[in-house]
Short mmCIF file of C-alpha atoms and ligand atoms in Angstrom, two decimals:
data_model
loop_
_atom_site.label_atom_id
_atom_site.label_comp_id
_atom_site.label_asym_id
_atom_site.label_seq_id
_atom_site.Cartn_x
_atom_site.Cartn_y
_atom_site.Cartn_z
CA MET A 1 0.00 0.00 0.00
CA THR A 2 1.75 3.18 -1.08
CA ASN A 3 1.05 6.81 -0.68
CA LYS A 4 1.02 8.44 -4.12
CA ALA A 5 2.54 11.74 -2.98
CA ASP A 6 6.33 11.58 -2.59
CA ARG A 7 6.11 13.84 0.53
CA MET A 8 9.59 15.26 0.01
CA ALA A 9 8.67 18.58 1.66
CA TRP A 10 7.62 16.67 4.77
CA LEU A 11 10.32 14.00 4.83
CA ARG A 12 13.27 16.28 4.10
CA GLY A 13 12.09 19.68 5.38
CA GLY A 14 14.14 22.76 4.49
CA ASN A 15 13.63 23.85 0.88
CA ALA A 16 12.65 20.40 -0.41
CA HIS A 17 9.63 20.33 -2.70
CA CYS A 18 7.17 17.56 -3.44
CA ALA A 19 7.61 16.25 -6.99
CA ASN A 20 3.90 15.63 -7.38
CA PRO A 21 1.77 18.36 -5.85
CA PRO A 22 -1.44 17.34 -4.09
CA ASN A 23 -4.48 16.58 -6.16
CA PRO A 24 -7.40 17.05 -3.79
CA PRO A 25 -10.97 16.45 -4.93
CA PRO A 26 -13.09 19.58 -5.38
CA GLY A 27 -14.13 21.24 -2.15
CA ALA A 28 -12.31 21.91 1.09
CA PRO A 29 -9.20 19.85 1.90
CA TRP A 30 -9.35 17.31 4.71
CA ARG A 31 -7.33 17.80 7.90
CA LEU A 32 -7.36 14.77 10.15
CA VAL A 33 -5.35 13.43 13.10
CA LEU A 34 -4.98 9.67 13.70
CA LEU A 35 -4.33 8.38 17.22
CA GLY A 36 -3.85 4.85 18.51
CA ALA A 37 -1.30 2.50 20.02
CA PRO A 38 1.84 1.59 18.07
CA GLY A 39 0.96 -0.98 15.42
CA VAL A 40 -2.80 -0.55 15.58
CA GLY A 41 -2.79 0.37 11.88
CA LYS A 42 -2.67 4.19 11.80
CA GLY A 43 -0.19 4.31 8.91
CA THR A 44 -2.24 1.79 6.92
CA GLN A 45 -5.42 3.84 7.42
CA ALA A 46 -3.54 7.07 6.68
CA ASP A 47 -2.52 5.66 3.28
CA LEU A 48 -6.11 4.65 2.50
CA LEU A 49 -7.52 7.99 3.64
CA CYS A 50 -4.93 9.96 1.69
CA SER A 51 -5.31 8.03 -1.53
CA ARG A 52 -9.05 8.67 -1.42
CA LEU A 53 -9.15 12.19 -0.04
CA GLY A 54 -6.15 13.53 -1.98
CA ALA A 55 -4.53 14.59 1.29
CA CYS A 56 -0.92 14.03 2.36
CA HIS A 57 0.21 11.42 4.93
CA LEU A 58 2.28 13.32 7.49
CA SER A 59 4.03 10.96 9.90
CA THR A 60 6.62 12.20 12.39
CA GLY A 61 8.03 8.65 12.62
CA ASP A 62 8.70 8.80 8.86
CA ILE A 63 10.62 12.10 9.28
CA LEU A 64 12.86 10.45 11.87
CA ARG A 65 13.38 7.30 9.80
CA ALA A 66 14.18 9.41 6.72
CA ALA A 67 16.70 11.43 8.75
CA ALA A 68 18.32 8.21 9.96
CA CYS A 69 18.96 7.16 6.34
CA MET A 70 20.35 10.52 5.17
CA ASP A 71 24.04 11.06 4.53
CA GLY A 72 25.86 13.81 6.36
CA GLU A 73 26.59 14.76 9.91
CA ARG A 74 23.82 14.43 12.47
CA THR A 75 23.16 17.07 15.07
CA PRO A 76 23.37 15.94 18.73
CA ALA A 77 19.59 16.52 18.99
CA LEU A 78 18.98 14.16 16.08
CA GLU A 79 21.35 11.53 17.52
CA THR A 80 19.43 11.66 20.81
CA ALA A 81 16.11 11.47 18.96
CA LEU A 82 17.16 8.38 17.00
CA ALA A 83 18.44 6.68 20.15
CA SER A 84 15.09 7.34 21.88
CA MET A 85 13.25 5.94 18.90
CA LYS A 86 15.37 2.80 18.82
CA ALA A 87 14.63 2.23 22.51
CA GLY A 88 10.89 2.74 22.00
CA ALA A 89 10.82 5.95 24.06
CA LEU A 90 9.30 9.22 22.90
CA VAL A 91 11.50 11.80 21.24
CA SER A 92 11.48 15.05 23.22
CA ASP A 93 8.65 17.49 22.58
CA GLU A 94 11.27 20.14 21.81
CA THR A 95 12.84 18.14 18.95
CA ILE A 96 9.51 17.01 17.51
CA LEU A 97 8.06 20.53 17.60
CA GLU A 98 11.17 21.87 15.91
CA LEU A 99 10.89 19.25 13.13
CA VAL A 100 7.18 19.92 12.61
CA GLY A 101 7.66 23.69 12.88
CA GLU A 102 10.22 23.55 10.04
CA ARG A 103 7.54 21.84 7.95
CA GLY A 104 4.69 24.22 8.77
CA ARG A 105 3.94 24.71 5.08
CA CYS A 106 2.80 21.04 4.91
CA LEU A 107 0.12 21.86 7.48
CA ARG A 108 -1.02 24.79 5.34
CA CYS A 109 -0.90 22.77 2.10
CA CYS A 110 -3.98 23.13 -0.11
CA GLY A 111 -4.22 19.33 -0.35
CA GLY A 112 -4.90 18.89 3.36
CA PHE A 113 -3.26 16.32 5.62
CA VAL A 114 -3.63 13.17 7.69
CA LEU A 115 -1.34 13.47 10.71
CA ASP A 116 -0.05 10.09 11.97
CA GLY A 117 2.05 9.90 15.15
CA PHE A 118 1.75 13.61 15.89
CA PRO A 119 0.63 14.95 18.28
CA ARG A 120 1.62 12.37 20.85
CA THR A 121 1.58 14.39 24.06
CA VAL A 122 -0.72 17.09 25.38
CA ALA A 123 2.12 19.61 24.95
CA GLN A 124 2.38 18.69 21.25
CA ALA A 125 -1.41 18.93 20.84
CA GLU A 126 -1.42 22.38 22.40
CA ALA A 127 1.41 23.52 20.11
CA LEU A 128 -0.40 22.12 17.05
CA SER A 129 -3.62 23.83 18.06
CA THR A 130 -1.83 27.18 18.48
CA PHE A 131 -0.11 26.82 15.10
CA LEU A 132 -3.32 25.88 13.26
CA GLU A 133 -5.27 28.66 14.92
CA ARG A 134 -2.64 31.20 13.88
CA GLU A 135 -2.78 29.92 10.29
CA GLY A 136 -6.59 29.81 10.19
CA VAL A 137 -6.53 26.04 9.57
CA VAL A 138 -9.29 23.95 11.21
CA LEU A 139 -9.04 20.25 12.13
CA ASP A 140 -11.97 18.19 10.87
CA ALA A 141 -11.66 15.21 13.19
CA VAL A 142 -9.36 13.12 15.37
CA PHE A 143 -9.81 9.37 14.86
CA SER A 144 -8.57 7.06 17.61
CA TYR A 145 -8.12 3.43 16.53
CA GLU A 146 -8.59 0.81 19.26
CA LEU A 147 -7.69 -2.88 19.47
CA PRO A 148 -6.70 -5.41 22.19
CA ILE A 149 -2.97 -5.47 22.81
CA ASP A 150 -2.42 -9.13 21.71
CA GLU A 151 -3.68 -8.39 18.24
CA ILE A 152 -1.55 -5.25 18.02
CA VAL A 153 1.60 -7.17 18.95
CA SER A 154 0.89 -9.71 16.20
CA ARG A 155 0.45 -6.89 13.67
CA LEU A 156 3.80 -5.42 14.71
CA ALA A 157 5.67 -8.72 14.71
CA GLY A 158 4.68 -9.41 11.09
CA ARG A 159 5.26 -5.89 9.79
CA ARG A 160 7.79 -5.42 6.99
CA VAL A 161 8.53 -2.03 5.46
CA CYS A 162 10.16 -0.76 2.30
CA PRO A 163 13.16 1.42 3.22
CA LYS A 164 12.88 3.23 -0.11
CA CYS A 165 9.23 4.08 -0.79
CA LYS A 166 7.99 3.44 2.81
CA ALA A 167 5.25 1.01 1.76
CA VAL A 168 4.07 -1.18 4.65
CA TYR A 169 3.27 -4.91 4.47
CA HIS A 170 2.41 -7.73 6.84
CA THR A 171 3.95 -11.18 6.32
CA ALA A 172 0.59 -12.95 6.78
CA MET A 173 -2.14 -10.33 6.39
CA GLN A 174 -0.82 -7.99 3.70
CA PRO A 175 2.02 -9.91 2.08
CA PRO A 176 3.85 -8.56 -0.96
CA THR A 177 3.42 -10.50 -4.21
CA ARG A 178 7.04 -11.74 -4.08
CA PRO A 179 8.11 -12.59 -0.50
CA GLY A 180 10.42 -9.95 0.95
CA ILE A 181 10.24 -7.61 -2.08
CA CYS A 182 8.32 -4.32 -2.30
CA ASP A 183 5.51 -4.48 -4.89
CA ALA A 184 5.82 -0.76 -5.59
CA CYS A 185 9.57 -0.33 -6.17
CA GLY A 186 11.24 -3.77 -6.02
CA THR A 187 13.41 -2.96 -2.96
CA ALA A 188 14.13 -5.66 -0.34
CA LEU A 189 11.80 -5.24 2.64
CA ILE A 190 13.14 -4.85 6.18
CA GLN A 191 11.85 -5.14 9.75
CA ARG A 192 11.79 -1.88 11.71
CA GLU A 193 14.37 -1.72 14.49
CA ASP A 194 11.69 -0.80 17.03
CA ASP A 195 9.53 -3.83 16.15
CA LYS A 196 11.53 -6.12 18.46
CA PRO A 197 9.50 -7.65 21.35
CA GLU A 198 11.24 -5.77 24.20
CA THR A 199 10.98 -2.44 22.38
CA ILE A 200 7.32 -3.06 21.57
CA ARG A 201 6.62 -3.43 25.32
CA THR A 202 8.29 -0.07 26.03
CA ARG A 203 6.34 1.62 23.23
CA MET A 204 3.03 0.30 24.61
CA ARG A 205 3.85 1.59 28.10
CA VAL A 206 4.88 4.97 26.74
CA TYR A 207 1.65 5.12 24.75
CA GLN A 208 -0.44 4.49 27.88
CA GLU A 209 1.39 7.16 29.85
CA SER A 210 1.86 9.92 27.29
CA THR A 211 -0.60 9.53 24.47
CA GLN A 212 -3.74 8.21 26.21
CA PRO A 213 -4.25 11.58 27.97
CA LEU A 214 -4.64 13.08 24.51
CA LEU A 215 -7.89 11.18 24.02
CA GLU A 216 -9.52 13.17 26.79
CA TRP A 217 -7.94 16.40 25.54
CA TYR A 218 -9.49 15.97 22.08
CA ALA A 219 -12.78 14.59 23.46
CA GLN A 220 -13.19 17.77 25.51
CA ARG A 221 -12.84 19.74 22.29
CA GLY A 222 -15.53 17.68 20.50
CA LEU A 223 -13.09 16.29 17.93
CA LEU A 224 -12.50 12.71 19.10
CA ILE A 225 -14.01 9.77 17.22
CA GLN A 226 -13.18 6.28 18.54
CA VAL A 227 -12.96 3.54 15.91
CA PRO A 228 -12.70 -0.21 16.69
CA ALA A 229 -9.72 -1.40 14.61
CA PHE A 230 -10.56 -5.09 14.07
CA GLY A 231 -11.06 -6.54 10.59
CA THR A 232 -9.36 -5.81 7.30
CA PRO A 233 -7.91 -2.38 6.49
CA GLU A 234 -10.80 -1.77 4.08
CA GLN A 235 -13.40 -2.67 6.73
CA ILE A 236 -11.73 -0.32 9.19
CA TYR A 237 -11.66 2.43 6.58
CA VAL A 238 -15.41 2.13 6.02
CA ARG A 239 -15.99 1.95 9.80
CA THR A 240 -13.97 5.13 10.22
CA TRP A 241 -16.59 7.08 8.32
CA THR A 242 -19.50 5.20 9.88
CA CYS A 243 -18.20 6.11 13.36
CA GLY A 244 -17.70 9.67 12.13
CA ARG A 245 -21.32 9.94 11.09
CA THR A 246 -22.75 8.44 14.26
CA ALA A 247 -20.52 10.09 16.89
CA PRO A 248 -22.68 12.63 18.71
CA ASP A 249 -21.40 16.15 18.09
CA ALA A 250 -17.99 14.82 17.20
CA PHE A 251 -17.71 15.11 13.46
CA LYS A 252 -17.79 18.68 12.33
CA PRO A 253 -16.03 19.18 9.02
CA SER A 254 -14.79 22.73 8.71
CA SER A 255 -16.11 23.21 5.19
CA PRO A 256 -18.19 20.30 3.97
CA SER A 257 -18.07 19.73 0.25
CA SER A 258 -19.96 17.43 -2.07
CA ALA A 259 -16.79 15.45 -2.81
CA ALA A 260 -15.71 14.88 0.77
CA PRO A 261 -17.09 12.43 3.33
CA ALA A 262 -18.86 14.92 5.57
CA ALA A 263 -21.31 14.41 8.41
CA GLY A 264 -24.84 13.61 7.25
CA GLY A 265 -24.97 13.93 3.48
CA GLY A 266 -21.33 13.65 2.40
CA ALA A 267 -20.21 10.43 4.05
CA PRO A 268 -22.72 8.11 2.39
CA ALA A 269 -21.60 9.53 -0.96
CA LEU A 270 -17.99 8.59 -0.20
CA LEU A 271 -18.97 5.17 1.11
CA ALA A 272 -20.96 4.56 -2.06
CA ARG A 273 -17.87 5.29 -4.14
CA HIS A 274 -15.58 3.18 -1.92
CA PRO A 275 -17.68 0.29 -0.53
P1 LIG B 1 5.77 5.97 14.57
O1 LIG B 1 6.45 5.74 13.28
O2 LIG B 1 4.73 7.03 14.64
O3 LIG B 1 5.23 4.57 15.05
P2 LIG B 1 3.99 4.15 15.97
O4 LIG B 1 3.03 5.17 16.44
O5 LIG B 1 4.65 3.35 17.02
O6 LIG B 1 3.08 3.39 15.02
P3 LIG B 1 3.52 2.37 14.01
O7 LIG B 1 4.05 3.00 12.78
O8 LIG B 1 4.41 1.35 14.69
O9 LIG B 1 2.17 1.60 13.72
P4 LIG B 1 0.87 2.03 12.93
O10 LIG B 1 -0.24 2.25 13.90
O11 LIG B 1 1.14 3.08 11.92
O12 LIG B 1 0.59 0.63 12.21
P5 LIG B 1 0.80 0.18 10.69
O13 LIG B 1 -0.23 0.78 9.82
O14 LIG B 1 2.23 0.28 10.29
O15 LIG B 1 6.83 6.33 15.71
C1 LIG B 1 8.00 5.59 15.90
C2 LIG B 1 8.83 6.23 16.99
O16 LIG B 1 9.21 7.57 16.59
C3 LIG B 1 8.16 6.42 18.34
O17 LIG B 1 8.26 5.26 19.14
C4 LIG B 1 8.95 7.60 18.91
O18 LIG B 1 10.21 7.18 19.40
C5 LIG B 1 9.21 8.47 17.69
N1 LIG B 1 8.16 9.49 17.47
C6 LIG B 1 7.38 9.61 16.36
N2 LIG B 1 6.54 10.64 16.47
C7 LIG B 1 6.77 11.17 17.69
C8 LIG B 1 6.18 12.26 18.41
N3 LIG B 1 5.19 12.99 17.88
N4 LIG B 1 6.64 12.54 19.64
C9 LIG B 1 7.64 11.82 20.20
N5 LIG B 1 8.24 10.77 19.59
C10 LIG B 1 7.81 10.45 18.34
O19 LIG B 1 0.40 -1.38 10.85
C11 LIG B 1 1.21 -2.27 11.61
C12 LIG B 1 1.24 -3.65 10.90
O20 LIG B 1 -0.08 -4.20 10.90
C13 LIG B 1 1.67 -3.58 9.42
O21 LIG B 1 2.42 -4.71 9.12
C14 LIG B 1 0.34 -3.60 8.65
O22 LIG B 1 0.49 -4.18 7.37
C15 LIG B 1 -0.53 -4.44 9.56
N6 LIG B 1 -1.93 -4.06 9.53
C16 LIG B 1 -2.45 -2.80 9.48
N7 LIG B 1 -3.78 -2.83 9.49
C17 LIG B 1 -4.12 -4.16 9.58
C18 LIG B 1 -5.35 -4.86 9.63
N8 LIG B 1 -6.52 -4.22 9.63
N9 LIG B 1 -5.34 -6.20 9.73
C19 LIG B 1 -4.15 -6.86 9.75
N10 LIG B 1 -2.95 -6.28 9.67
C20 LIG B 1 -2.94 -4.93 9.60
#
């Protein structure tokens, strides 16, 4: 499953430009945040949402992994960030906010965005809210994906990723056509360093402590939509919009359009196009 946009502006920051600019459907762009424990399937849903909404998949984990692969000297802050990541701990709010701040234009992009892995702490959510408010950008919804821990661990254990195009597979549930080879670009797939059992345990604990409080933070602001994450990626995608339509007072698109899956009238139209 690949994201069509090359996301260079997001992955590299600085003056990097995306080779293929966003191609959103007519109407207002979508701005969504995805929450959920490590391995619950946020990245998989982000790819599905982006390919159908024309938005861009913005993952802070992908920024860090891209930085780890880049040539050149690393700053001490980046070295510390990569060590935290390898251990399954959170990277400091300061470093993450600096990385996202350098990429502020991606949050203003006319194609919209699906944020995955950011924000992860209440401090990050507050900073994002301040930035978006200043830019006049409104979040449409925050989806939180939920699944029992045993199932999540099995998803993580079987995950394989393409180091080149970032496509994500699962050895049993979403295998590539040729074992170990990326369908999209032919590169050999790898296992993420932080998908080892002991690191997974740390990541789960960190999620409970730091990211769970975000659920309440967004619920208080009427943005949180909880989505059970069992079933196939496609089933979860459809459920995402069903939960969006039925959540009381939760789903308030900033500027509903006929092309976008909005509360009430818009969502059934999208579901009809993507059953
Ligand atoms: P990050 O890259 O954000 O990882 P994560 O949140 O731990 O989430 P994952 O990418 O592991 O899982 P996912 O939910 O996207 O699942 P996926 O779709 O791949 O962060 C990594 C690290 O970076 C952090 O630990 C931290 O150190 C640092 N970091 C990043 N952002 C930070 C921030 N804001 N602040 C501080 N630190 C930060 O799916 C998993 C597997 O399941 C795949 O194999 C997939 O094919 C499979 N799968 C997906 N859906 C299904 C399904 N429905 N059925 C069966 N299999 C499925």
